[in-house]
Amino acid sequence: MRILLPSCENPHKQFSFYKNPSDVKENLPTISSHKVTSPETIPVALPETSVPVTLREDEGKHLTSKQRDKFNSLLKEFETCFHPGVDPTPFIEHRIQTGNNLPVSEPPYRMTPAKKELLKKELESLLAEGIIEECESPYASPVVLVPKPNGSIRLCIDYRKLNATTIPYTYPLPRMDDLLNEVKLTKFMSTIDLKAGYHQVKVYEADQEKTAFICPFGTYKFLRMPFGLRNAPATFQRLIDKFRSGLKDVFALSYLDDIIVLSENFDKHLSDLRQVFERLSLFKLTANRNKCNFACNRVKYLGHYITEQGIEVDADKVSSVQKITEPTCVKEVQSYLQTCSWFRRYVPHFSEIARPLSDLTKKNKTWTWVEPERKAFESLKRMLISPPVLSQPDGSKPFIIRTDASSYALDAVLIQGEKPEEHVIEYASRLLSSAERNYSTTEREALAVVWALEKFRGYVENQEIIIASDHQPLKWLMSIKSPSGRLARWALQIQSFHPKILYTPGKTNVVADLLSRPVHDNKEFVCNLNTISIELPSRRSRDIREEQMKDEDIKKIIDCFESGRKDEDFINWTSRGYLMNQGILYRYSPDTVSEEAQLVVPCHERERVLQQYHDSPTAGHSGSEGTYFKIASRYYFPGMRKFIAEYVKNCAECNRYKPNNQKPAGLLRTPIYAQRFETLAIDLFGPLPETPTGKKWIFLIEDTSTKWVELFALEDATAQNCAKFLIEEVFLRYGLPRRLISDNGTQFVRAVMQQTCNFLGIKQELIPVYHPQANPSERKNRDLKSKLAILVGDAHDTWDEKLAMIRFAMNTSNCDTTGQTAAYLQFGRELRTTDDVNHDLRSLIENDNFVAEITPYLKHFARLTPQIRERVEQKQDQRKKYFDKNRRPIYYQPGDKVWVTLHPKSSRSDKRSKKFYPKREGPYLVVTNRSPTTYDLSDPSTPDQVLGTYHTNMLKPYE
């Protein structure tokens, strides 16, 4: 028996030494009652390990007897590396920083008598090893006993409350797949496992009381670092990285306490291990000989087997997968997928195969276990029975990457060599996100290449790379002119790898020939004449009268006026404002929205009027109130407001393109802007498909008081361009504002914009990040989107030609908040339209049966500002009242028709913008309601065929 003396400052200090572990147990009360301050002063002798350090029978099988002897000599020379150490490593201490948080404590968990006995033995062992000691502490965490695979128990502490108050610090832990990627092929491999690695690290003395745990036998604290502490893995990995930093020309990898040493030949392996053992001795780290494997040509590391040929899957893990029965709930599916994902690097198209199972784990997904799910389950099990052996990369050979993209997943394989000698290095796959599924086929194929290069970066960076593809994304992406956004990022990412593009022969090579032709500088530009067709209504009095006489109700009124009788009917019609002019019936009411007479519209012409003032390009599909005020200033018919509201509500284009108003979080704030052009709100709209003139952005400027809007088409959304248009087109035309409101876009926070505002004395206000509702121009932005979408149709790159008409529509629409149009508040009059020019309604004041009222026009306009302010406050109060109260849910019944919300994506290559796509599609038929919020829908033409299940927030009533 060899006695290990504890270190002591006083060499004459008396110690008691114990020959057997039983002696330690008997004297435990005496030991634990001592005032122990560090493991060095624990009066106990530790026995020498009984495990032989020489090579076991399963180690070094391919070694010669001479090599085996040399190896055993090395192990005996460093035998102390496998003996339990008394001292912790001096190279690091674990800190627990809790800031100003109060100590946390919990009562002990209850235990059965059997568990108490196990706990008592474990405490005795930890006390004897100097890992814990009794203490008094304001901290207390409960104990949990966890069984080990060998039948023993592990003492664990529930440090969740302590961890919640601990300040985290970050330190990179190596990724397991990255470590496996670094493994090189060799015949000489050794793995070293540190014995209770955490317990070889001392806890900083001032923080030891924070590790205190409470149990039925009292309160104890850890002198060495326990498992379960926040930042413990980072501390230990930092120690191991310090350990590895002193190894010269040694290929060693480590993940926490698992170390692997790989060498090209036997002599180099002995030399490498000698350095490792010397570092272990220096760091006072102890290895667990039972878990170490020396001089092997096949070792298990991080759940995989490393061989001379490559990396293999652990057969034990595969067998565990084969024993799994079909899952019966989502939780079992998740467990199965987690197990299978361990081997995904060995399985080609893993994500695509597992997609039906992955879909089951999504939120609000109804449980179904039919043929697709069963097939995916069995396919994964079958492919894992004999997984392929993955080869290690050879840096002297080029890498080949083959990619594929389906509608749901990306797949890639990294290869070296040529058929039939080619070998697989790694498979990779992942599911596409919901946004990526909307990409075009070309974009998905290009994404697969970009993703594969990033996935295999550790292999292929600064290496010769060949991209093999039967699609054309790379040639298209690398040759596209002036790429922007996503395309620019992809092009730059691919260029950084300098790959060689190799196309697989096939019919699609016709496109490759076309793309590979030289581009000539002599370009022929074709100028297309873009025309706008405006249908001007007929204004001949005879035509108008003929249409009015077709309406029986209007005909009665006209006959009454033309009969010359001053009877009761005549008095009734005149009192209601009807009058005749040149044989045409009008109506005048001084308290309406217009001081002019209104043409009475016959029943069959009402829809045509709505089409002109709501559907036409210059009307821009305004809302019901805006459309009503436009029409009411010129026309009249009974029930007009209700008729217009129903027409706008049922407008198919508005329902398809206009967004729903959703209630955001927080209560509504209602600022008041009184002075004209005192406060401007600005925003950028885009990027949009590039027009023939090179425009890609819309710069929107709104006066928050009058709601006057200016729209400018920009080539580039730069701070210089925005400042230039503000100064030249707005400030020098309407004068300087006092405030300028914008979001946090880079164009608005750049020094150019800030210096412009500072120089001109304008206060720049930025809205909160990710809260666009705070920008007053946000609503105009929404209106602009829907109006553009309706006008551009399929010609998405002609949007700049529509801006003038949209600006006119916005500025001549009545604002519900102010009660006036922006044009009237800005200029004191309405902007004239074709109706006003061709038919001057003011001439009616000379009619005999028209009694003109003297309206003090200028005084009225002067009184308008305070009236508008009062109206704005009333409207905002109304909105706040309805905005802040809860909304009732919408229910649908079988047979109801609904719109379904779409989620389109832009495609720059096709010149299509998601901003111009419909927002909804329909009508669809409600078949059944699965729950109060989910419904099965079908196409009305095939009502028995269910298309899918939809949430209520995706639906809108079709009326």
Tab-separated table of C-alpha atoms in Angstrom, residues 389-770:
chain	number	residue	atom	x	y	z
A	389	VAL	CA	-19.323	4.282	-44.258
A	390	LEU	CA	-18.306	7.893	-44.702
A	391	SER	CA	-14.773	8.514	-45.934
A	392	GLN	CA	-12.476	11.198	-44.658
A	393	PRO	CA	-11.511	14.065	-46.962
A	394	ASP	CA	-8.239	14.171	-48.855
A	395	GLY	CA	-6.991	17.750	-49.146
A	396	SER	CA	-4.949	16.906	-52.233
A	397	LYS	CA	-8.032	16.026	-54.301
A	398	PRO	CA	-10.850	18.276	-55.562
A	399	PHE	CA	-14.249	18.190	-53.859
A	400	ILE	CA	-17.470	17.541	-55.767
A	401	ILE	CA	-20.759	18.874	-54.443
A	402	ARG	CA	-24.019	17.566	-55.845
A	403	THR	CA	-27.203	19.367	-54.837
A	404	ASP	CA	-30.910	18.905	-55.320
A	405	ALA	CA	-33.943	20.944	-54.292
A	406	SER	CA	-37.506	19.720	-54.094
A	407	SER	CA	-40.629	21.592	-53.090
A	408	TYR	CA	-39.982	20.830	-49.418
A	409	ALA	CA	-36.297	20.101	-48.820
A	410	LEU	CA	-32.686	20.722	-49.825
A	411	ASP	CA	-30.243	17.838	-50.233
A	412	ALA	CA	-26.502	17.822	-50.788
A	413	VAL	CA	-23.694	15.273	-50.898
A	414	LEU	CA	-19.955	15.922	-50.677
A	415	ILE	CA	-17.878	13.552	-52.805
A	416	GLN	CA	-14.263	12.969	-53.786
A	417	GLY	CA	-12.936	10.827	-56.610
A	418	GLU	CA	-14.491	9.761	-59.890
A	419	LYS	CA	-16.835	6.913	-60.662
A	420	PRO	CA	-16.514	4.088	-59.874
A	421	GLU	CA	-13.883	5.151	-57.329
A	422	GLU	CA	-15.810	8.085	-55.875
A	423	HIS	CA	-16.576	7.973	-52.173
A	424	VAL	CA	-19.014	9.947	-50.019
A	425	ILE	CA	-17.658	12.235	-47.327
A	426	GLU	CA	-20.958	13.522	-45.961
A	427	TYR	CA	-24.655	13.780	-46.723
A	428	ALA	CA	-26.664	16.819	-45.702
A	429	SER	CA	-30.306	17.810	-45.909
A	430	ARG	CA	-32.789	20.221	-44.422
A	431	LEU	CA	-36.433	21.213	-44.841
A	432	LEU	CA	-37.340	24.446	-46.561
A	433	SER	CA	-38.982	27.150	-44.479
A	434	SER	CA	-42.477	28.282	-45.369
A	435	ALA	CA	-40.996	31.390	-47.016
A	436	GLU	CA	-38.439	29.398	-49.020
A	437	ARG	CA	-41.149	27.106	-50.376
A	438	ASN	CA	-42.501	30.081	-52.293
A	439	TYR	CA	-39.201	30.505	-54.153
A	440	SER	CA	-39.161	29.718	-57.841
A	441	THR	CA	-37.546	26.456	-58.969
A	442	THR	CA	-34.406	28.287	-60.013
A	443	GLU	CA	-34.150	30.123	-56.711
A	444	ARG	CA	-34.538	26.888	-54.748
A	445	GLU	CA	-31.814	25.210	-56.802
A	446	ALA	CA	-29.532	28.204	-56.283
A	447	LEU	CA	-30.312	28.216	-52.570
A	448	ALA	CA	-29.325	24.533	-52.406
A	449	VAL	CA	-25.876	25.352	-53.805
A	450	VAL	CA	-25.325	28.302	-51.472
A	451	TRP	CA	-26.491	26.286	-48.466
A	452	ALA	CA	-24.313	23.288	-49.416
A	453	LEU	CA	-21.199	25.447	-49.715
A	454	GLU	CA	-21.819	26.898	-46.245
A	455	LYS	CA	-22.643	23.469	-44.822
A	456	PHE	CA	-19.399	21.964	-46.147
A	457	ARG	CA	-17.292	25.094	-45.586
A	458	GLY	CA	-15.046	23.246	-43.126
A	459	TYR	CA	-14.089	20.822	-45.911
A	460	VAL	CA	-14.018	22.914	-49.078
A	461	GLU	CA	-12.805	26.364	-48.038
A	462	ASN	CA	-9.615	27.243	-49.968
A	463	GLN	CA	-9.897	23.935	-51.838
A	464	GLU	CA	-10.670	23.074	-55.451
A	465	ILE	CA	-14.462	22.734	-55.737
A	466	ILE	CA	-16.635	21.351	-58.529
A	467	ILE	CA	-20.368	22.051	-58.449
A	468	ALA	CA	-22.260	19.358	-60.355
A	469	SER	CA	-25.861	20.274	-61.173
A	470	ASP	CA	-28.449	19.445	-63.798
A	471	HIS	CA	-30.051	22.855	-63.280
A	472	GLN	CA	-28.812	26.293	-64.294
A	473	PRO	CA	-28.931	28.449	-61.150
A	474	LEU	CA	-25.214	29.099	-60.907
A	475	LYS	CA	-24.700	30.285	-64.463
A	476	TRP	CA	-27.742	32.505	-64.170
A	477	LEU	CA	-26.690	33.795	-60.766
A	478	MET	CA	-23.060	34.434	-61.686
A	479	SER	CA	-23.902	36.212	-64.954
A	480	ILE	CA	-26.856	38.352	-63.849
A	481	LYS	CA	-26.223	42.074	-64.162
A	482	SER	CA	-26.523	44.398	-61.171
A	483	PRO	CA	-27.829	41.808	-58.714
A	484	SER	CA	-29.401	43.120	-55.527
A	485	GLY	CA	-30.836	41.807	-52.294
A	486	ARG	CA	-30.862	38.041	-51.976
A	487	LEU	CA	-29.321	37.468	-55.412
A	488	ALA	CA	-26.365	39.719	-54.627
A	489	ARG	CA	-25.716	37.869	-51.353
A	490	TRP	CA	-25.838	34.505	-53.081
A	491	ALA	CA	-23.533	35.608	-55.879
A	492	LEU	CA	-20.962	36.962	-53.402
A	493	GLN	CA	-21.153	33.832	-51.245
A	494	ILE	CA	-20.534	31.552	-54.214
A	495	GLN	CA	-17.742	33.722	-55.619
A	496	SER	CA	-15.889	33.556	-52.292
A	497	PHE	CA	-15.443	29.788	-52.817
A	498	HIS	CA	-14.217	30.101	-56.442
A	499	PRO	CA	-16.010	26.942	-57.597
A	500	LYS	CA	-15.804	25.319	-61.013
A	501	ILE	CA	-19.272	24.800	-62.490
A	502	LEU	CA	-19.915	21.441	-64.129
A	503	TYR	CA	-23.302	20.818	-65.715
A	504	THR	CA	-24.674	17.325	-65.918
A	505	PRO	CA	-25.526	16.540	-69.571
A	506	GLY	CA	-29.230	16.557	-70.350
A	507	LYS	CA	-31.970	18.228	-72.317
A	508	THR	CA	-31.687	21.339	-70.177
A	509	ASN	CA	-28.267	22.061	-71.688
A	510	VAL	CA	-30.084	24.031	-74.372
A	511	VAL	CA	-30.486	26.761	-71.802
A	512	ALA	CA	-26.818	26.459	-70.819
A	513	ASP	CA	-25.788	27.073	-74.455
A	514	LEU	CA	-27.955	30.156	-74.554
A	515	LEU	CA	-26.483	31.532	-71.322
A	516	SER	CA	-22.900	30.793	-72.376
A	517	ARG	CA	-23.083	32.847	-75.581
A	518	PRO	CA	-20.942	36.007	-75.524
A	519	VAL	CA	-22.753	39.192	-74.559
A	520	HIS	CA	-22.406	41.918	-77.201
A	521	ASP	CA	-21.972	45.541	-76.311
A	522	ASN	CA	-24.073	46.721	-79.251
A	523	LYS	CA	-27.503	46.579	-77.716
A	524	GLU	CA	-30.679	47.473	-79.522
A	525	PHE	CA	-33.113	49.235	-77.263
A	526	VAL	CA	-36.782	48.893	-78.060
A	527	CYS	CA	-38.962	51.738	-76.877
A	528	ASN	CA	-42.489	50.622	-76.112
A	529	LEU	CA	-45.230	53.220	-76.269
A	530	ASN	CA	-47.192	52.979	-73.032
A	531	THR	CA	-50.704	54.327	-73.435
A	532	ILE	CA	-53.387	55.046	-70.888
A	533	SER	CA	-56.980	54.762	-71.947
A	534	ILE	CA	-59.355	57.167	-70.203
A	535	GLU	CA	-63.023	56.769	-71.045
A	536	LEU	CA	-64.688	60.219	-70.850
A	537	PRO	CA	-68.391	60.055	-70.141
A	538	SER	CA	-70.786	61.582	-72.591
A	539	ARG	CA	-71.877	65.048	-71.491
A	540	ARG	CA	-74.471	65.846	-74.077
A	541	SER	CA	-77.611	67.046	-72.372
A	542	ARG	CA	-79.795	64.989	-74.701
A	543	ASP	CA	-78.011	61.763	-73.734
A	544	ILE	CA	-78.250	62.522	-70.031
A	545	ARG	CA	-81.961	63.292	-70.270
A	546	GLU	CA	-82.619	60.094	-72.236
A	547	GLU	CA	-80.957	58.017	-69.535
A	548	GLN	CA	-82.878	59.788	-66.758
A	549	MET	CA	-86.208	59.248	-68.526
A	550	LYS	CA	-85.538	55.470	-68.507
A	551	ASP	CA	-85.823	55.508	-64.703
A	552	GLU	CA	-89.514	55.563	-63.701
A	553	ASP	CA	-88.896	57.346	-60.396
A	554	ILE	CA	-86.833	60.117	-62.008
A	555	LYS	CA	-89.313	60.390	-64.898
A	556	LYS	CA	-92.107	61.155	-62.420
A	557	ILE	CA	-90.117	64.047	-60.926
A	558	ILE	CA	-89.196	65.465	-64.355
A	559	ASP	CA	-92.825	65.239	-65.515
A	560	CYS	CA	-93.926	67.083	-62.377
A	561	PHE	CA	-91.504	69.958	-63.012
A	562	GLU	CA	-92.299	70.191	-66.723
A	563	SER	CA	-96.097	70.101	-66.215
A	564	GLY	CA	-96.031	73.621	-64.778
A	565	ARG	CA	-98.317	72.652	-61.881
A	566	LYS	CA	-97.441	74.022	-58.458
A	567	ASP	CA	-99.235	71.211	-56.637
A	568	GLU	CA	-98.302	69.240	-53.553
A	569	ASP	CA	-95.872	66.994	-55.457
A	570	PHE	CA	-94.010	70.045	-56.857
A	571	ILE	CA	-93.647	71.534	-53.370
A	572	ASN	CA	-92.449	68.169	-52.032
A	573	TRP	CA	-89.748	67.781	-54.710
A	574	THR	CA	-88.483	71.360	-54.444
A	575	SER	CA	-88.333	71.207	-50.654
A	576	ARG	CA	-86.102	68.173	-50.987
A	577	GLY	CA	-83.720	70.100	-53.233
A	578	TYR	CA	-84.666	68.864	-56.690
A	579	LEU	CA	-84.428	71.321	-59.595
A	580	MET	CA	-84.375	71.298	-63.394
A	581	ASN	CA	-81.789	72.775	-65.754
A	582	GLN	CA	-81.915	72.399	-69.544
A	583	GLY	CA	-84.257	69.443	-69.216
A	584	ILE	CA	-81.994	67.556	-66.775
A	585	LEU	CA	-82.856	66.815	-63.152
A	586	TYR	CA	-80.450	67.923	-60.396
A	587	ARG	CA	-80.557	68.074	-56.648
A	588	TYR	CA	-79.101	70.732	-54.399
A	589	SER	CA	-78.705	70.605	-50.635
A	590	PRO	CA	-76.696	73.350	-48.899
A	591	ASP	CA	-75.666	71.063	-46.015
A	592	THR	CA	-74.129	68.379	-48.219
A	593	VAL	CA	-70.453	67.925	-49.076
A	594	SER	CA	-70.686	70.254	-52.074
A	595	GLU	CA	-71.953	73.767	-52.677
A	596	GLU	CA	-72.802	72.733	-56.220
A	597	ALA	CA	-75.849	70.950	-57.590
A	598	GLN	CA	-75.674	67.178	-58.011
A	599	LEU	CA	-76.770	65.331	-61.102
A	600	VAL	CA	-79.505	62.797	-60.250
A	601	VAL	CA	-78.308	59.374	-61.427
A	602	PRO	CA	-80.812	56.870	-62.831
A	603	CYS	CA	-80.841	53.430	-61.276
A	604	HIS	CA	-79.200	51.616	-64.181
A	605	GLU	CA	-76.297	54.146	-64.336
A	606	ARG	CA	-75.322	53.968	-60.682
A	607	GLU	CA	-72.903	51.091	-61.093
A	608	ARG	CA	-71.212	52.843	-64.015
A	609	VAL	CA	-70.633	55.876	-61.799
A	610	LEU	CA	-69.126	53.621	-59.124
A	611	GLN	CA	-66.846	52.028	-61.686
A	612	GLN	CA	-65.611	55.459	-62.757
A	613	TYR	CA	-65.062	56.832	-59.255
A	614	HIS	CA	-63.870	53.661	-57.573
A	615	ASP	CA	-62.444	51.259	-60.169
A	616	SER	CA	-60.741	53.631	-62.637
A	617	PRO	CA	-56.974	54.317	-62.503
A	618	THR	CA	-57.461	57.871	-61.235
A	619	ALA	CA	-59.857	56.670	-58.517
A	620	GLY	CA	-57.471	54.035	-57.229
A	621	HIS	CA	-60.038	51.812	-55.449
A	622	SER	CA	-60.476	54.180	-52.521
A	623	GLY	CA	-62.441	53.167	-49.441
A	624	SER	CA	-66.199	53.592	-49.117
A	625	GLU	CA	-65.993	57.006	-47.408
A	626	GLY	CA	-63.497	58.417	-49.898
A	627	THR	CA	-65.533	57.106	-52.825
A	628	TYR	CA	-68.764	58.486	-51.366
A	629	PHE	CA	-67.397	62.020	-50.999
A	630	LYS	CA	-66.025	61.981	-54.537
A	631	ILE	CA	-69.386	60.946	-55.977
A	632	ALA	CA	-71.574	62.992	-53.614
A	633	SER	CA	-69.918	66.220	-54.733
A	634	ARG	CA	-71.189	65.589	-58.269
A	635	TYR	CA	-74.027	63.046	-58.247
A	636	TYR	CA	-77.030	62.039	-56.204
A	637	PHE	CA	-79.373	59.112	-55.887
A	638	PRO	CA	-81.416	57.868	-52.908
A	639	GLY	CA	-79.541	55.557	-50.498
A	640	MET	CA	-76.247	56.534	-52.100
A	641	ARG	CA	-74.003	56.076	-49.037
A	642	LYS	CA	-75.277	52.559	-48.346
A	643	PHE	CA	-75.097	51.615	-52.032
A	644	ILE	CA	-71.470	52.801	-52.286
A	645	ALA	CA	-70.481	51.045	-49.039
A	646	GLU	CA	-71.918	47.747	-50.305
A	647	TYR	CA	-70.221	48.177	-53.688
A	648	VAL	CA	-66.801	48.807	-52.128
A	649	LYS	CA	-67.272	46.037	-49.592
A	650	ASN	CA	-67.997	43.518	-52.361
A	651	CYS	CA	-65.341	44.789	-54.792
A	652	ALA	CA	-63.428	41.678	-55.818
A	653	GLU	CA	-60.191	43.572	-56.475
A	654	CYS	CA	-60.273	45.290	-53.074
A	655	ASN	CA	-60.935	41.974	-51.348
A	656	ARG	CA	-58.115	40.296	-53.237
A	657	TYR	CA	-55.465	42.981	-52.806
A	658	LYS	CA	-56.239	45.153	-49.773
A	659	PRO	CA	-54.923	44.032	-46.369
A	660	ASN	CA	-57.055	43.475	-43.309
A	661	ASN	CA	-56.802	45.896	-40.383
A	662	GLN	CA	-55.377	43.869	-37.500
A	663	LYS	CA	-55.409	45.079	-33.913
A	664	PRO	CA	-51.826	45.668	-32.748
A	665	ALA	CA	-50.663	45.356	-29.148
A	666	GLY	CA	-50.956	48.398	-26.901
A	667	LEU	CA	-53.492	51.202	-26.681
A	668	LEU	CA	-53.908	53.713	-29.463
A	669	ARG	CA	-52.060	57.020	-29.256
A	670	THR	CA	-53.764	60.000	-30.893
A	671	PRO	CA	-51.404	62.882	-31.774
A	672	ILE	CA	-52.811	66.095	-33.299
A	673	TYR	CA	-51.082	67.898	-36.163
A	674	ALA	CA	-52.654	71.337	-36.678
A	675	GLN	CA	-50.467	73.442	-38.982
A	676	ARG	CA	-50.119	72.671	-42.661
A	677	PHE	CA	-46.705	71.296	-43.640
A	678	GLU	CA	-45.507	71.664	-40.083
A	679	THR	CA	-44.845	67.946	-39.712
A	680	LEU	CA	-43.871	65.640	-42.580
A	681	ALA	CA	-43.805	61.842	-42.493
A	682	ILE	CA	-41.552	60.060	-44.985
A	683	ASP	CA	-41.160	56.439	-45.973
A	684	LEU	CA	-39.642	54.285	-48.708
A	685	PHE	CA	-41.658	51.704	-50.641
A	686	GLY	CA	-39.736	48.938	-52.377
A	687	PRO	CA	-37.632	47.528	-53.833
A	688	LEU	CA	-39.971	47.040	-56.784
A	689	PRO	CA	-39.349	45.443	-60.179
A	690	GLU	CA	-36.949	47.676	-62.086
A	691	THR	CA	-38.731	49.809	-64.679
A	692	PRO	CA	-37.374	50.508	-68.188
A	693	THR	CA	-36.127	53.852	-66.830
A	694	GLY	CA	-34.210	52.165	-64.006
A	695	LYS	CA	-36.554	53.079	-61.143
A	696	LYS	CA	-36.831	50.651	-58.202
A	697	TRP	CA	-38.145	52.639	-55.214
A	698	ILE	CA	-40.983	54.999	-54.294
A	699	PHE	CA	-40.255	57.888	-51.922
A	700	LEU	CA	-43.485	58.781	-50.088
A	701	ILE	CA	-43.883	62.139	-48.310
A	702	GLU	CA	-47.055	63.050	-46.398
A	703	ASP	CA	-48.116	66.232	-44.628
A	704	THR	CA	-49.615	64.902	-41.394
A	705	SER	CA	-52.038	67.839	-41.107
A	706	THR	CA	-53.648	68.038	-44.553
A	707	LYS	CA	-52.791	64.421	-45.557
A	708	TRP	CA	-51.296	65.778	-48.808
A	709	VAL	CA	-49.087	63.147	-50.458
A	710	GLU	CA	-46.098	63.403	-52.790
A	711	LEU	CA	-44.761	60.303	-54.576
A	712	PHE	CA	-41.374	60.146	-56.298
A	713	ALA	CA	-39.823	57.234	-58.217
A	714	LEU	CA	-36.147	56.655	-57.298
A	715	GLU	CA	-33.422	54.625	-58.934
A	716	ASP	CA	-31.636	53.968	-55.647
A	717	ALA	CA	-32.871	54.358	-52.081
A	718	THR	CA	-29.887	56.329	-50.831
A	719	ALA	CA	-29.756	59.049	-48.203
A	720	GLN	CA	-28.469	61.495	-50.836
A	721	ASN	CA	-31.436	60.852	-53.151
A	722	CYS	CA	-33.963	61.221	-50.321
A	723	ALA	CA	-32.406	64.478	-49.104
A	724	LYS	CA	-32.257	65.843	-52.664
A	725	PHE	CA	-35.966	65.217	-53.353
A	726	LEU	CA	-36.975	66.587	-49.952
A	727	ILE	CA	-35.127	69.852	-50.523
A	728	GLU	CA	-35.838	70.430	-54.222
A	729	GLU	CA	-39.370	69.034	-54.529
A	730	VAL	CA	-40.871	69.705	-51.089
A	731	PHE	CA	-38.969	72.242	-48.966
A	732	LEU	CA	-38.466	74.700	-51.839
A	733	ARG	CA	-42.104	74.331	-52.876
A	734	TYR	CA	-44.034	74.244	-49.587
A	735	GLY	CA	-41.487	75.660	-47.151
A	736	LEU	CA	-39.521	74.070	-44.335
A	737	PRO	CA	-41.326	71.791	-41.840
A	738	ARG	CA	-40.637	71.840	-38.133
A	739	ARG	CA	-40.508	68.053	-37.751
A	740	LEU	CA	-39.596	65.113	-39.990
A	741	ILE	CA	-40.847	61.660	-38.961
A	742	SER	CA	-39.367	58.456	-40.408
A	743	ASP	CA	-38.541	54.889	-39.527
A	744	ASN	CA	-35.040	53.643	-38.695
A	745	GLY	CA	-34.080	52.842	-42.279
A	746	THR	CA	-30.414	53.321	-43.087
A	747	GLN	CA	-31.350	56.075	-45.549
A	748	PHE	CA	-32.887	58.145	-42.751
A	749	VAL	CA	-30.318	57.572	-39.995
A	750	ARG	CA	-27.282	58.289	-42.155
A	751	ALA	CA	-25.219	61.405	-41.498
A	752	VAL	CA	-26.463	62.992	-44.755
A	753	MET	CA	-30.063	63.151	-43.554
A	754	GLN	CA	-29.120	64.118	-40.011
A	755	GLN	CA	-26.862	66.932	-41.181
A	756	THR	CA	-29.551	68.193	-43.572
A	757	CYS	CA	-32.085	68.412	-40.737
A	758	ASN	CA	-29.596	70.013	-38.354
A	759	PHE	CA	-28.506	72.594	-40.915
A	760	LEU	CA	-32.106	73.571	-41.763
A	761	GLY	CA	-33.285	73.520	-38.138
A	762	ILE	CA	-35.668	70.618	-38.643
A	763	LYS	CA	-36.276	68.202	-35.763
A	764	GLN	CA	-35.822	64.628	-36.964
A	765	GLU	CA	-37.909	62.033	-35.137
A	766	LEU	CA	-37.378	58.282	-35.590
A	767	ILE	CA	-40.189	55.908	-34.733
A	768	PRO	CA	-39.595	52.902	-32.440
A	769	VAL	CA	-37.795	49.958	-34.041
A	770	TYR	CA	-40.080	47.327	-35.565
